[in-house]
């Protein structure tokens, strides 16, 4: 009998982001404090459809075949637990912007893993499910566990941190996007003058000190992207002028975000930006 599963796919922000060097496999070792936020896609999964696998998305620019990370996640899950779903249909309603550094595709994949694991009686622990996610994409393990975590390696080494204190994020995705491989190549050729203070960030999170969290936001990609896209400075200036206590780019961009202590500040920032930047979001921290 066909069953429909429902799962939220939550975006992520990088509170800190450091690139430690290139690995022999061609990837880079990273170190980042990540946070899930309430901006989300919705994922629905029909199992036992009795039909060939298919995937649908409400956005035309998203691949709806084996290239989609959600499809890959379902495939690797069933291969691992050795279950035949007898047909599967995945439907994704997108809200997380693409090519933003917010982990949209990874969030969808993680939602598929969580939903399928729960439906089949949790044959995999959360840790094992996150490890499985590393076969799908670098951000998938974090998106599986959610909340606040220190992420290292290619993204497969995770350590949960206490929940971030209550606050409001404003996230703005400008019109341009950044090629992640090109950006890594530029960073390989550019001396990194400043790196994030992960220990100070972790201490601020443990003590629940929101101003200290905001002061320790840092992403090594931010100055590289901003040097070529000065409008990021304009967005940050709006953040700063209307109540932000800290701001930076997330991931490899191009979305930038700020932290505000009150919703009223976030609402004003959103109002000031939305005429020029349609993709502006107000969000809160989320933990699973």
GROMACS .gro file of C-alpha atoms in nm, residues 125-272:
model
  148
  125UNK     CA    1   2.132   0.548   1.404
  126UNK     CA    2   2.154   0.924   1.354
  127UNK     CA    3   2.533   0.894   1.339
  128UNK     CA    4   2.514   0.616   1.079
  129UNK     CA    5   2.259   0.815   0.879
  130UNK     CA    6   2.491   1.118   0.880
  131UNK     CA    7   2.779   0.896   0.769
  132UNK     CA    8   2.561   0.767   0.487
  133UNK     CA    9   2.491   1.127   0.391
  134UNK     CA   10   2.862   1.184   0.330
  135UNK     CA   11   2.830   0.955   0.026
  136UNK     CA   12   2.578   1.200  -0.120
  137UNK     CA   13   2.733   1.542  -0.049
  138UNK     CA   14   2.967   1.726   0.187
  139UNK     CA   15   2.694   1.924   0.366
  140UNK     CA   16   2.448   1.633   0.393
  141UNK     CA   17   2.586   1.488   0.721
  142UNK     CA   18   2.534   1.819   0.902
  143UNK     CA   19   2.190   1.865   0.747
  144UNK     CA   20   2.096   1.520   0.879
  145UNK     CA   21   2.173   1.608   1.242
  146UNK     CA   22   2.081   1.978   1.228
  147UNK     CA   23   2.102   2.228   1.511
  148UNK     CA   24   2.444   2.373   1.593
  149UNK     CA   25   2.761   2.175   1.524
  150UNK     CA   26   3.132   2.196   1.457
  151UNK     CA   27   3.198   2.037   1.117
  152UNK     CA   28   3.542   1.925   0.998
  153UNK     CA   29   3.710   1.725   0.724
  154UNK     CA   30   3.502   1.713   0.408
  155UNK     CA   31   3.196   1.759   0.628
  156UNK     CA   32   3.186   1.405   0.767
  157UNK     CA   33   3.337   1.488   1.110
  158UNK     CA   34   3.066   1.634   1.332
  159UNK     CA   35   3.046   1.743   1.693
  160UNK     CA   36   2.716   1.871   1.825
  161UNK     CA   37   2.723   2.199   2.018
  162UNK     CA   38   2.462   2.344   2.252
  163UNK     CA   39   2.167   2.513   2.083
  164UNK     CA   40   2.233   2.866   1.970
  165UNK     CA   41   2.058   3.132   2.182
  166UNK     CA   42   1.734   3.275   2.051
  167UNK     CA   43   1.785   3.539   1.783
  168UNK     CA   44   1.664   3.651   1.443
  169UNK     CA   45   1.854   3.605   1.117
  170UNK     CA   46   1.803   3.806   0.801
  171UNK     CA   47   1.938   3.632   0.491
  172UNK     CA   48   1.973   3.808   0.155
  173UNK     CA   49   2.053   3.627  -0.170
  174UNK     CA   50   2.171   3.870  -0.440
  175UNK     CA   51   2.108   3.800  -0.807
  176UNK     CA   52   2.456   3.669  -0.883
  177UNK     CA   53   2.590   3.325  -0.795
  178UNK     CA   54   2.943   3.200  -0.734
  179UNK     CA   55   3.108   2.893  -0.884
  180UNK     CA   56   3.229   2.690  -0.585
  181UNK     CA   57   3.516   2.517  -0.774
  182UNK     CA   58   3.637   2.852  -0.912
  183UNK     CA   59   3.619   3.005  -0.566
  184UNK     CA   60   3.823   2.723  -0.411
  185UNK     CA   61   4.081   2.764  -0.688
  186UNK     CA   62   4.108   3.137  -0.612
  187UNK     CA   63   4.144   3.069  -0.242
  188UNK     CA   64   4.423   2.819  -0.315
  189UNK     CA   65   4.611   3.104  -0.485
  190UNK     CA   66   4.532   3.370  -0.224
  191UNK     CA   67   4.706   3.400   0.114
  192UNK     CA   68   4.445   3.383   0.390
  193UNK     CA   69   4.512   3.687   0.606
  194UNK     CA   70   4.250   3.618   0.870
  195UNK     CA   71   4.089   3.300   0.994
  196UNK     CA   72   3.786   3.243   1.217
  197UNK     CA   73   3.829   3.196   1.591
  198UNK     CA   74   3.647   2.865   1.630
  199UNK     CA   75   3.728   2.831   2.000
  200UNK     CA   76   3.588   3.175   2.077
  201UNK     CA   77   3.277   3.097   1.871
  202UNK     CA   78   3.227   2.767   2.053
  203UNK     CA   79   3.273   2.935   2.392
  204UNK     CA   80   3.016   3.202   2.297
  205UNK     CA   81   2.767   2.934   2.195
  206UNK     CA   82   2.825   2.729   2.512
  207UNK     CA   83   2.769   3.038   2.729
  208UNK     CA   84   2.476   3.159   2.518
  209UNK     CA   85   2.643   3.496   2.457
  210UNK     CA   86   2.475   3.629   2.141
  211UNK     CA   87   2.690   3.946   2.103
  212UNK     CA   88   3.005   3.731   2.123
  213UNK     CA   89   2.863   3.491   1.864
  214UNK     CA   90   2.792   3.786   1.635
  215UNK     CA   91   3.141   3.933   1.687
  216UNK     CA   92   3.307   3.602   1.596
  217UNK     CA   93   3.129   3.543   1.266
  218UNK     CA   94   3.393   3.493   0.998
  219UNK     CA   95   3.416   3.320   0.660
  220UNK     CA   96   3.745   3.303   0.467
  221UNK     CA   97   3.548   3.306   0.141
  222UNK     CA   98   3.378   3.636   0.222
  223UNK     CA   99   3.661   3.880   0.130
  224UNK     CA  100   3.740   3.684  -0.188
  225UNK     CA  101   3.381   3.709  -0.315
  226UNK     CA  102   3.327   4.064  -0.189
  227UNK     CA  103   3.637   4.184  -0.380
  228UNK     CA  104   3.458   4.096  -0.706
  229UNK     CA  105   3.101   4.173  -0.596
  230UNK     CA  106   3.103   4.497  -0.403
  231UNK     CA  107   2.725   4.493  -0.367
  232UNK     CA  108   2.778   4.253  -0.076
  233UNK     CA  109   2.922   4.551   0.109
  234UNK     CA  110   2.605   4.747   0.031
  235UNK     CA  111   2.386   4.469   0.172
  236UNK     CA  112   2.603   4.449   0.483
  237UNK     CA  113   2.583   4.827   0.524
  238UNK     CA  114   2.203   4.802   0.531
  239UNK     CA  115   2.230   4.523   0.786
  240UNK     CA  116   2.464   4.733   0.999
  241UNK     CA  117   2.261   5.054   0.973
  242UNK     CA  118   1.936   4.898   1.092
  243UNK     CA  119   2.023   4.685   1.392
  244UNK     CA  120   2.253   4.399   1.293
  245UNK     CA  121   2.504   4.293   1.558
  246UNK     CA  122   2.707   4.081   1.312
  247UNK     CA  123   2.700   3.988   0.944
  248UNK     CA  124   2.884   3.781   0.684
  249UNK     CA  125   2.848   3.558   0.378
  250UNK     CA  126   2.748   3.194   0.425
  251UNK     CA  127   2.933   2.901   0.265
  252UNK     CA  128   3.080   2.983  -0.072
  253UNK     CA  129   2.804   3.242  -0.125
  254UNK     CA  130   2.643   3.435  -0.255
  255UNK     CA  131   2.389   3.475   0.029
  256UNK     CA  132   2.484   3.702   0.317
  257UNK     CA  133   2.318   3.708   0.656
  258UNK     CA  134   2.305   3.908   0.974
  259UNK     CA  135   2.205   3.844   1.334
  260UNK     CA  136   1.963   4.074   1.514
  261UNK     CA  137   1.844   4.044   1.874
  262UNK     CA  138   1.485   4.150   1.798
  263UNK     CA  139   1.232   4.082   1.522
  264UNK     CA  140   1.163   4.453   1.479
  265UNK     CA  141   1.517   4.516   1.356
  266UNK     CA  142   1.493   4.224   1.116
  267UNK     CA  143   1.163   4.351   0.976
  268UNK     CA  144   1.312   4.694   0.901
  269UNK     CA  145   1.620   4.540   0.734
  270UNK     CA  146   1.397   4.317   0.524
  271UNK     CA  147   1.185   4.616   0.421
  272UNK     CA  148   1.495   4.814   0.320
   0.00000   0.00000   0.00000
